[in-house]
mmCIF file of C-alpha atoms in Angstrom:
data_model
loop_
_atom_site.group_PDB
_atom_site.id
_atom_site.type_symbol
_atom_site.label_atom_id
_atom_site.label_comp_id
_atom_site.label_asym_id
_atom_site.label_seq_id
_atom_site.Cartn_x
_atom_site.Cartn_y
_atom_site.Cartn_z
ATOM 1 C CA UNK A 24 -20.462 -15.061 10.547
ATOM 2 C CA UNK A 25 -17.761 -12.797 8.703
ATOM 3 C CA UNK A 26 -16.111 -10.819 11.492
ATOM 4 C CA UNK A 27 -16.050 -7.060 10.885
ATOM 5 C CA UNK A 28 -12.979 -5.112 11.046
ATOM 6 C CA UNK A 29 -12.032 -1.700 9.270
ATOM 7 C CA UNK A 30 -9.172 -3.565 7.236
ATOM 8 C CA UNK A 31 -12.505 -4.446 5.354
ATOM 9 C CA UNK A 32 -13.436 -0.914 4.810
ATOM 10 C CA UNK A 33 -12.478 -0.136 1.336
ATOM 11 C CA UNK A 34 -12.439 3.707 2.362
ATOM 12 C CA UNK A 35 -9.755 3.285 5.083
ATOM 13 C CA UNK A 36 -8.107 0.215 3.048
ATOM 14 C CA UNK A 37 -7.781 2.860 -0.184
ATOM 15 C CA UNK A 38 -6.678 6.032 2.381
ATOM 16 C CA UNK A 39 -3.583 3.378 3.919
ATOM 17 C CA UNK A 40 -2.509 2.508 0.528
ATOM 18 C CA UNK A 41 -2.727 6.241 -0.822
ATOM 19 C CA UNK A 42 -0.444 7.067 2.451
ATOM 20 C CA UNK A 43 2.179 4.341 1.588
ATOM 21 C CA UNK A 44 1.872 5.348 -2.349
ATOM 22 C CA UNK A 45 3.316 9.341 -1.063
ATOM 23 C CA UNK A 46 5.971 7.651 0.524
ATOM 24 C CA UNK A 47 5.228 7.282 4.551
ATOM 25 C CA UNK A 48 6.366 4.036 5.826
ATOM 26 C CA UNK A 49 4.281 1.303 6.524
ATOM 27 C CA UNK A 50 3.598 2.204 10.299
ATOM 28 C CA UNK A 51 3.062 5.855 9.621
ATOM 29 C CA UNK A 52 0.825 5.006 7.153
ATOM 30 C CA UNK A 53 -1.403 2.724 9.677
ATOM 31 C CA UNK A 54 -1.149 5.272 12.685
ATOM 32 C CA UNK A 55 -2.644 8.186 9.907
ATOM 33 C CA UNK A 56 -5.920 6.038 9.380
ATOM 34 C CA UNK A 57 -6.386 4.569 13.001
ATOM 35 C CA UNK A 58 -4.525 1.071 12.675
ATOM 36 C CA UNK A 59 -2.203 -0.568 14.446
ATOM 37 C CA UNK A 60 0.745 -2.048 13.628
ATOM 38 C CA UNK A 61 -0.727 -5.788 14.119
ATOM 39 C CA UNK A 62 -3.567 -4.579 11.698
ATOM 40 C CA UNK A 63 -0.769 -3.053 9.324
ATOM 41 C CA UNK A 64 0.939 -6.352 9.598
ATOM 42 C CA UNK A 65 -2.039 -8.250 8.671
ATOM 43 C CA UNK A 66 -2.869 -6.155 5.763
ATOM 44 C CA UNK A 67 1.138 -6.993 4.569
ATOM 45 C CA UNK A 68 0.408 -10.252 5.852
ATOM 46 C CA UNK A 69 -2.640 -10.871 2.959
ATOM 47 C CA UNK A 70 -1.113 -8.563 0.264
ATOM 48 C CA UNK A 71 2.048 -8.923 0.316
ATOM 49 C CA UNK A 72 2.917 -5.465 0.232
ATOM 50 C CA UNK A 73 0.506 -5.035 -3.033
ATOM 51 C CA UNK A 74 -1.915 -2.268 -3.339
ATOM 52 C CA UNK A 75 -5.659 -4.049 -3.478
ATOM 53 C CA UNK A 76 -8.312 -3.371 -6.141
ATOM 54 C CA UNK A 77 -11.242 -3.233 -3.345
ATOM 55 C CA UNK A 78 -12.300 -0.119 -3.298
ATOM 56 C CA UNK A 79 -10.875 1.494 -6.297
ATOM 57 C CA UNK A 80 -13.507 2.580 -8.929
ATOM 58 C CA UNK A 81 -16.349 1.352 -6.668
ATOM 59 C CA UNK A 82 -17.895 4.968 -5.600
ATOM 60 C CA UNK A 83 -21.204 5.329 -6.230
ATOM 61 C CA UNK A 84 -21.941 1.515 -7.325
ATOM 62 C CA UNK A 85 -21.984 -0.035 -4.251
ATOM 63 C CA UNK A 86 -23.320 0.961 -0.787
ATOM 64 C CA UNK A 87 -20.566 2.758 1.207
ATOM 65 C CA UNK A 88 -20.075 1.938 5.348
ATOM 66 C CA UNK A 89 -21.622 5.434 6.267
ATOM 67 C CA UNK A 90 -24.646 4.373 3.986
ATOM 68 C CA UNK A 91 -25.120 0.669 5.473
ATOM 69 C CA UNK A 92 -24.556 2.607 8.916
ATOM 70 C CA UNK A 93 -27.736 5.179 8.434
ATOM 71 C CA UNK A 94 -29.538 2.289 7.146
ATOM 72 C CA UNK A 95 -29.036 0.409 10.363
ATOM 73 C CA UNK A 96 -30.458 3.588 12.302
ATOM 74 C CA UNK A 97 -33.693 4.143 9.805
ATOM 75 C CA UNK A 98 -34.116 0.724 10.429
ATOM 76 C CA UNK A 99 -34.257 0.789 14.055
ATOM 77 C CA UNK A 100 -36.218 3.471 13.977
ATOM 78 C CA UNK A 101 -39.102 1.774 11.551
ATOM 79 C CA UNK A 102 -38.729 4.189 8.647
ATOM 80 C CA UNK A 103 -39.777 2.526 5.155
ATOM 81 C CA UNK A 104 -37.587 0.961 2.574
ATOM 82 C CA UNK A 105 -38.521 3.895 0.264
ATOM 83 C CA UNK A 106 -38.210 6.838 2.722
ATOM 84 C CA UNK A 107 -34.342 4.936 3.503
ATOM 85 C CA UNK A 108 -33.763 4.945 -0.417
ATOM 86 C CA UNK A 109 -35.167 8.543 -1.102
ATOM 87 C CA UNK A 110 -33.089 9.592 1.749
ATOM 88 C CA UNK A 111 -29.694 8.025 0.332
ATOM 89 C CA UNK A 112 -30.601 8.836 -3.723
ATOM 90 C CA UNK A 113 -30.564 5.310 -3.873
ATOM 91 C CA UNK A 114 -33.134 2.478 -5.860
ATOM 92 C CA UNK A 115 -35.533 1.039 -3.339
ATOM 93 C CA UNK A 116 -34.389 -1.971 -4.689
ATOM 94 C CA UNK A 117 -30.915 -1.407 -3.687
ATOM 95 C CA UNK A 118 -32.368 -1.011 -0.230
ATOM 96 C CA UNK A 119 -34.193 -3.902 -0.403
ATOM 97 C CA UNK A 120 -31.974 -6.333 -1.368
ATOM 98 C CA UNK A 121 -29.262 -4.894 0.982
ATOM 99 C CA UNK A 122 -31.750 -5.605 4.113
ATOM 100 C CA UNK A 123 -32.224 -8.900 2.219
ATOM 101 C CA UNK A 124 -28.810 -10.422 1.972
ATOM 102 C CA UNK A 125 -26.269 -8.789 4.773
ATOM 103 C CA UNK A 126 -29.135 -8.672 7.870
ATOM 104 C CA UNK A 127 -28.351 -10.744 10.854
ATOM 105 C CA UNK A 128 -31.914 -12.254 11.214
ATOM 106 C CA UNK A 129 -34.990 -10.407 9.742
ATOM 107 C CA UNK A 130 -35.744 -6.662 11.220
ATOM 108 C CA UNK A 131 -32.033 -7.098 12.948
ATOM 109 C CA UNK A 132 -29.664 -5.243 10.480
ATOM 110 C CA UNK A 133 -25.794 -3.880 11.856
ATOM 111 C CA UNK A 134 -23.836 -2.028 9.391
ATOM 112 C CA UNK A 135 -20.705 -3.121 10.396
ATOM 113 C CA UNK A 136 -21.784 -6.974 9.923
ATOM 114 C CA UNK A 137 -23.190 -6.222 7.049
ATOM 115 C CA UNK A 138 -20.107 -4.766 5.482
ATOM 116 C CA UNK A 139 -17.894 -7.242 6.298
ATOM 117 C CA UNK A 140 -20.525 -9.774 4.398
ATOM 118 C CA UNK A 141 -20.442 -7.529 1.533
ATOM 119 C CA UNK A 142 -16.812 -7.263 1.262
ATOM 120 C CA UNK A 143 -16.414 -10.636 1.690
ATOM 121 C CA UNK A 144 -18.416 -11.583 -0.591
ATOM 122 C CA UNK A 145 -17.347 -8.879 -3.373
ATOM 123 C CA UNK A 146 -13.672 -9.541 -2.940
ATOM 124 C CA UNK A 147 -13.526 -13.071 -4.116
ATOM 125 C CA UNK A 148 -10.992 -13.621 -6.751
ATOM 126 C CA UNK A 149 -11.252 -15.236 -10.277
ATOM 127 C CA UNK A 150 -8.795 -18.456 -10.127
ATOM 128 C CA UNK A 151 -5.129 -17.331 -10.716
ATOM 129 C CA UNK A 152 -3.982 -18.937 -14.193
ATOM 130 C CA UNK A 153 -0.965 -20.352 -12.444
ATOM 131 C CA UNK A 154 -3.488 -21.961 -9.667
ATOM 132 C CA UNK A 155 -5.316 -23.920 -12.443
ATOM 133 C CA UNK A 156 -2.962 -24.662 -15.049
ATOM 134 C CA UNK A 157 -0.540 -26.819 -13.600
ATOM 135 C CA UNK A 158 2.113 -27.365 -16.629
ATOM 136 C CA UNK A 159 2.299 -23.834 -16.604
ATOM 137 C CA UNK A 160 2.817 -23.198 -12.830
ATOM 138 C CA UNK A 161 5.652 -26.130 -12.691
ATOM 139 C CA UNK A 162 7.536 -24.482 -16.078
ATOM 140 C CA UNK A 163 6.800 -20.921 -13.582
ATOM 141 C CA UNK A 164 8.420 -22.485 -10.405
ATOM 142 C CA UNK A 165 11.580 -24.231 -12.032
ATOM 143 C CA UNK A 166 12.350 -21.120 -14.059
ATOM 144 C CA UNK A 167 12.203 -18.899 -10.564
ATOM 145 C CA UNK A 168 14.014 -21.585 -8.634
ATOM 146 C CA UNK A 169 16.921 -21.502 -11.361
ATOM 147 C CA UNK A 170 16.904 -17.573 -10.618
ATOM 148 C CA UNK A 171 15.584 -16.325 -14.008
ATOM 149 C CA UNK A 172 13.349 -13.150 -13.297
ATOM 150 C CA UNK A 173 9.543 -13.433 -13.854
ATOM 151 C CA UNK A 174 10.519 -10.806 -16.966
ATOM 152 C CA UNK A 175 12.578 -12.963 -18.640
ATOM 153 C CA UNK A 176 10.315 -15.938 -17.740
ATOM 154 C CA UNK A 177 7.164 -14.546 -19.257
ATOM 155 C CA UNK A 178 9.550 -13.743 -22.108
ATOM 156 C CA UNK A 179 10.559 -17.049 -22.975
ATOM 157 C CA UNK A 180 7.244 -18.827 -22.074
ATOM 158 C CA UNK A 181 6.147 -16.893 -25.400
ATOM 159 C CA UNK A 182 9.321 -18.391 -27.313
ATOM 160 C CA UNK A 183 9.490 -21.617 -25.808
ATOM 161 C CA UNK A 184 5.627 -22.029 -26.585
ATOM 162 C CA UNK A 185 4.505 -19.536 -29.347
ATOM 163 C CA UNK A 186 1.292 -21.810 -30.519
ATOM 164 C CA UNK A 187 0.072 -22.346 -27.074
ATOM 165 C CA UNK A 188 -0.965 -19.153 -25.288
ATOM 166 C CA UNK A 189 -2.464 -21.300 -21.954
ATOM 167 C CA UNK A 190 1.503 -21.373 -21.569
ATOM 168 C CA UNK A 191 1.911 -17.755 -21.587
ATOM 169 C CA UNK A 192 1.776 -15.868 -18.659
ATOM 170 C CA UNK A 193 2.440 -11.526 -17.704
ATOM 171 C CA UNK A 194 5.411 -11.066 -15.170
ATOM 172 C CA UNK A 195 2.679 -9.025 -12.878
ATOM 173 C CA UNK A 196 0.687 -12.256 -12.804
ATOM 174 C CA UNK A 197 3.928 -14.427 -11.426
ATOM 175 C CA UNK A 198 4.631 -11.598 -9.206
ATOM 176 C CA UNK A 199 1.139 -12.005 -7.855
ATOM 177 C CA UNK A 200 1.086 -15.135 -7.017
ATOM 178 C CA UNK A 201 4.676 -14.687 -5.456
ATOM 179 C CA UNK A 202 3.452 -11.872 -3.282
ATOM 180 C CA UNK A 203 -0.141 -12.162 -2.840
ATOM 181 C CA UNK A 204 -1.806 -14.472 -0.576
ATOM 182 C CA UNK A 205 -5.225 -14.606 -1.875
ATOM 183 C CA UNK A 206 -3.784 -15.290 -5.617
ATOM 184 C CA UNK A 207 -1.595 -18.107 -4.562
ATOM 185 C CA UNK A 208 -0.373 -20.970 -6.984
ATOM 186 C CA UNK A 209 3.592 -20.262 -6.426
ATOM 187 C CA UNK A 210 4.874 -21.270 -3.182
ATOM 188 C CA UNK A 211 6.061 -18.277 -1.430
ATOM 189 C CA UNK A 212 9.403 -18.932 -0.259
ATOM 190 C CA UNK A 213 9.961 -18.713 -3.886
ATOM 191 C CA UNK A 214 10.302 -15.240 -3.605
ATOM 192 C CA UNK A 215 13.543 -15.441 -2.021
ATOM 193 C CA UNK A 216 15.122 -16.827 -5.582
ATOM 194 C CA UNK A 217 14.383 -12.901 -7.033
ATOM 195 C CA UNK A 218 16.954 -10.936 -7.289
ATOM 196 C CA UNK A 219 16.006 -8.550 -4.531
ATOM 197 C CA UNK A 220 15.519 -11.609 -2.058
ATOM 198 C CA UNK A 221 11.761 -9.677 -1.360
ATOM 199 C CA UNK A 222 9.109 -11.491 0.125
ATOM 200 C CA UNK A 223 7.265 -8.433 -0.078
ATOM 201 C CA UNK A 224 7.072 -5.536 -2.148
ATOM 202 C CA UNK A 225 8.437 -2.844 -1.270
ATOM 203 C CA UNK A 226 6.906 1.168 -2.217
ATOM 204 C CA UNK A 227 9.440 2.761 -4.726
ATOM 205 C CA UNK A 228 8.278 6.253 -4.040
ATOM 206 C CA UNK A 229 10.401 8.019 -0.694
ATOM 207 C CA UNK A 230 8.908 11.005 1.114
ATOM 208 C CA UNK A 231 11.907 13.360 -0.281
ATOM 209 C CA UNK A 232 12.470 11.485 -3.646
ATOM 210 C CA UNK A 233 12.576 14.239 -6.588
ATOM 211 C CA UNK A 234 11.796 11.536 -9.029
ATOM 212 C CA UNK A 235 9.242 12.522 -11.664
ATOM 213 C CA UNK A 236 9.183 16.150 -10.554
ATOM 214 C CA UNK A 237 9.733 19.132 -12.821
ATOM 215 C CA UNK A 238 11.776 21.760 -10.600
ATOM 216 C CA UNK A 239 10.535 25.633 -10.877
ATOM 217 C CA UNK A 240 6.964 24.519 -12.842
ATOM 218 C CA UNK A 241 4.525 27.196 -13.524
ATOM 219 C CA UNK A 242 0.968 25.884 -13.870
ATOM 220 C CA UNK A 243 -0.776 26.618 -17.089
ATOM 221 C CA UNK A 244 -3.518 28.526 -14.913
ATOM 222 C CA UNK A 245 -0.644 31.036 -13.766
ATOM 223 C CA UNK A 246 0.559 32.106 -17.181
ATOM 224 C CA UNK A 247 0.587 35.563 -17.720
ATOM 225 C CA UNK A 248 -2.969 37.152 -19.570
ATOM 226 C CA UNK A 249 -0.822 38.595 -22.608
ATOM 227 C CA UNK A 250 -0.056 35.104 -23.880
ATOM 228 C CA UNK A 251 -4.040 35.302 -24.830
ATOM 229 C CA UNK A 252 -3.404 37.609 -27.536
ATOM 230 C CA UNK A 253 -0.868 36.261 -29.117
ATOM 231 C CA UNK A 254 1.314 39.108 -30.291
ATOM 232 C CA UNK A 255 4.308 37.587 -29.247
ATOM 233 C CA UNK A 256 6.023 35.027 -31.414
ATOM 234 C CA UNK A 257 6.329 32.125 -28.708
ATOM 235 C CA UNK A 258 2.975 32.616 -27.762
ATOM 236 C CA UNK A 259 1.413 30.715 -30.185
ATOM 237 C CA UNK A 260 1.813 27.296 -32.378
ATOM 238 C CA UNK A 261 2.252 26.878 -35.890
ATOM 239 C CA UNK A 262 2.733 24.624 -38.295
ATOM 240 C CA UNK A 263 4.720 24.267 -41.891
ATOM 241 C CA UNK A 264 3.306 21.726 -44.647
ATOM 242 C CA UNK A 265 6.571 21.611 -47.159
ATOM 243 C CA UNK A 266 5.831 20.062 -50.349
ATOM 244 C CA UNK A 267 8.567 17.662 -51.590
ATOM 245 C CA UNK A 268 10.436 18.988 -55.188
#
């Protein structure tokens, strides 16, 4: 049975990532949704400091924990598939088959078992490329171990093999499988031959980092109601169409 934990909520998985994204460190980041820092560590642990796709672009497709949770107390109380569904703007059939597939035994449904089956079972990855092409992952890992960057390598994969694009691979991808457990194929101690000695990525964004901000903005919703008119010249666009001579 897939134990639950809230590491498997996508909500609170999203919210921890979001946190680190603005800048808080790591622990901060845990303490502001409820984890602690052996929890953080285990989500670093899996990731390797890379934000996860669970979660993101999911709303409204699949059944959220606070929906699986009110289904777990209609059920107890005996109230029909279609009442449940009606109640949560959902199919019946979405009801259905969620009873179906993530109860315990029949009639004996827990939301928070249920979610971890769901999440389980929705978060299994595709094989990495360098997992199942093994030319490519060996050209991967001598390239890293002679210290060339996974930029220049998935540069020169494309030169070195130009008719053979099961050869080619995106730097994200070799970071991936550098970083991120679940992707695998490069053995992570490789890690250590980038030039930043990382074994995890690190956030680029700081709490007081100016980067990317435009000092003394006005929003467009604040502008002043005579630029409507357009009297002034400044106030409005124009454009010239010159014919050549």
């Amino acid at each position: 049975m897939t134990k639950f934990s809230n590491r498997l909520v996508a909500d609170v998985v999203q919210e921890f990532w979001q946190h680190v994204a603005d800048g808080n460190r790591y622990e901060d980041s845990g303490a502001l949704v409820g984890w602690s820092i052996t929890t953080v560590r285990n989500e670093l642990r899996f990731t390797g400091g890379i934000r996860p796709r669970r979660g993101r672009g999911l709303k409204g497709r699949c059944l959220s924990f606070d929906e699986r949770e009110d289904i777990a107390i209609w059920r107890g109380e005996g109230m029909p598939v279609r009442e449940m569904a009606r109640k949560l703007g959902r199919a019946a059939s979405t009801v259905s088959r969620e009873l179906r597939r993530n109860a315990d035994k029949p009639y004996y449904y827990r939301a928070s078992t249920a979610h971890a089956r769901a999440c389980a079972r929705a978060s299994r990855p595709k094989i990495a490329k360098l997992n199942s092409n093994e030319r490519l992952r060996k050209e991967v890992q001598d390239r890293l171990e002679k210290q060339s960057s996974p930029e220049q390598i998935a540069g020169r994969l494309r030169k070195d093999f130009p008719k053979n694009p099961e050869m080619w691979v995106s730097h994200e991808t070799i970071y991936q499988s550098l970083y991120l457990e679940s992707r695998g194929g490069l053995k992570r101690e490789l890690a250590r031959n980038l030039r930043t000695g990382r074994t995890l990525r690190k956030p680029q964004r700081r709490p007081d980092e100016r980067r990317g901000r435009i000092q003394d903005k006005v929003m467009i919703a604040d502008r002043p109601a005579e630029v409507e008119d357009r009297a002034v010249p400044g106030h409005w666009e124009s454009q010239c169409f010159c014919q050549a001579a």
